[in-house]
Amino acid sequence: MYHHLLRDASFWVFLFTVDQGLADDAKARGCSCGGRLHCANYPRKPRGGGTDLPPCYGHRLSFCCERDGCRKRTTPPSVRFLGRKVYLGAVVVLVAAMRHGPSPRRVRELTQLFDTDRRTIARWCIFWREHFPQTAFWKLVRGRFVPSLAVADLPLALLKAFLHRADSREDWQRLLEFLSPITITGGLAIEGMF
Ligand SMILES: [Zn+2]
């Protein structure tokens, strides 16, 4: 089953190391003005990861340009945090997917497993099926899937496309890295809207 890994603290530690790699890349590139980047993490209180979530989940990795007059913020993509959503990105994908398909998990079971509630789960399902398919990101990447993924089957179709082995960290890593462009500012912009 897909959800066992998300109950395992070592999985969250693993995803943090992936985020550290993404942050290292951003730091190496530096600011667009040519300035160096300094650590300026955002405090976070993510939900859905259980009670033994590692302390490194208390912040999202982010940087600030060191140059006076610039000080521009650079927040690298993340496999942990889905934009401003309070819940961990993997939970937002998985719970919405588990509500879907031929034998959906009951809401009560999901709320207990992932410390969420009926309204939040309903919002995620709307997000995946109504907002996400309209984003510039999805319009750019959807052609990669052969056969194509039906919008009505999101996000379960994404889960099935990426997760081939039960409880594979690497499969989750590939899925979350694929989605990581939507985790930065403007990443969920709808095509044609500015
Ligand atoms: Zn700068």
mmCIF file of N, CA and C in Angstrom, residues 1 97-106 109-110 156 160:
data_model
loop_
_atom_site.group_PDB
_atom_site.id
_atom_site.type_symbol
_atom_site.label_atom_id
_atom_site.label_comp_id
_atom_site.label_asym_id
_atom_site.label_seq_id
_atom_site.Cartn_x
_atom_site.Cartn_y
_atom_site.Cartn_z
ATOM 1 N N MET A 1 0.834 -1.203 0.000
ATOM 2 C CA MET A 1 0.000 0.000 0.000
ATOM 3 C C MET A 1 0.870 1.255 0.000
ATOM 4 N N ALA A 97 -5.625 11.023 -3.710
ATOM 5 C CA ALA A 97 -5.628 9.835 -4.573
ATOM 6 C C ALA A 97 -6.387 8.682 -3.921
ATOM 7 N N MET A 98 -6.235 8.542 -2.606
ATOM 8 C CA MET A 98 -6.891 7.427 -1.904
ATOM 9 C C MET A 98 -8.403 7.610 -1.804
ATOM 10 N N ARG A 99 -8.854 8.849 -1.989
ATOM 11 C CA ARG A 99 -10.294 9.117 -2.000
ATOM 12 C C ARG A 99 -10.893 8.745 -3.350
ATOM 13 N N HIS A 100 -10.024 8.466 -4.301
ATOM 14 C CA HIS A 100 -10.443 8.273 -5.674
ATOM 15 C C HIS A 100 -10.320 6.800 -6.063
ATOM 16 N N GLY A 101 -10.621 6.492 -7.292
ATOM 17 C CA GLY A 101 -10.399 5.138 -7.794
ATOM 18 C C GLY A 101 -11.565 4.210 -7.519
ATOM 19 N N PRO A 102 -11.411 2.928 -7.877
ATOM 20 C CA PRO A 102 -12.516 1.973 -7.805
ATOM 21 C C PRO A 102 -12.988 1.687 -6.378
ATOM 22 N N SER A 103 -12.086 1.712 -5.403
ATOM 23 C CA SER A 103 -12.512 1.461 -4.021
ATOM 24 C C SER A 103 -11.933 2.536 -3.108
ATOM 25 N N PRO A 104 -12.533 3.720 -3.107
ATOM 26 C CA PRO A 104 -11.972 4.824 -2.331
ATOM 27 C C PRO A 104 -11.932 4.544 -0.837
ATOM 28 N N ARG A 105 -10.877 5.011 -0.198
ATOM 29 C CA ARG A 105 -10.793 4.928 1.254
ATOM 30 C C ARG A 105 -11.833 5.847 1.858
ATOM 31 N N ARG A 106 -12.374 5.411 2.961
ATOM 32 C CA ARG A 106 -13.386 6.245 3.610
ATOM 33 C C ARG A 106 -12.727 7.449 4.263
ATOM 34 N N GLU A 109 -11.363 7.123 7.804
ATOM 35 C CA GLU A 109 -10.083 6.417 7.896
ATOM 36 C C GLU A 109 -8.926 7.353 7.536
ATOM 37 N N LEU A 110 -9.122 8.141 6.472
ATOM 38 C CA LEU A 110 -8.056 9.052 6.034
ATOM 39 C C LEU A 110 -7.813 10.165 7.046
ATOM 40 N N LEU A 156 -4.683 10.355 -8.643
ATOM 41 C CA LEU A 156 -4.412 8.915 -8.613
ATOM 42 C C LEU A 156 -3.610 8.482 -9.840
ATOM 43 N N LYS A 160 -0.075 6.390 -9.908
ATOM 44 C CA LYS A 160 0.120 5.126 -10.630
ATOM 45 C C LYS A 160 1.230 5.247 -11.666
#
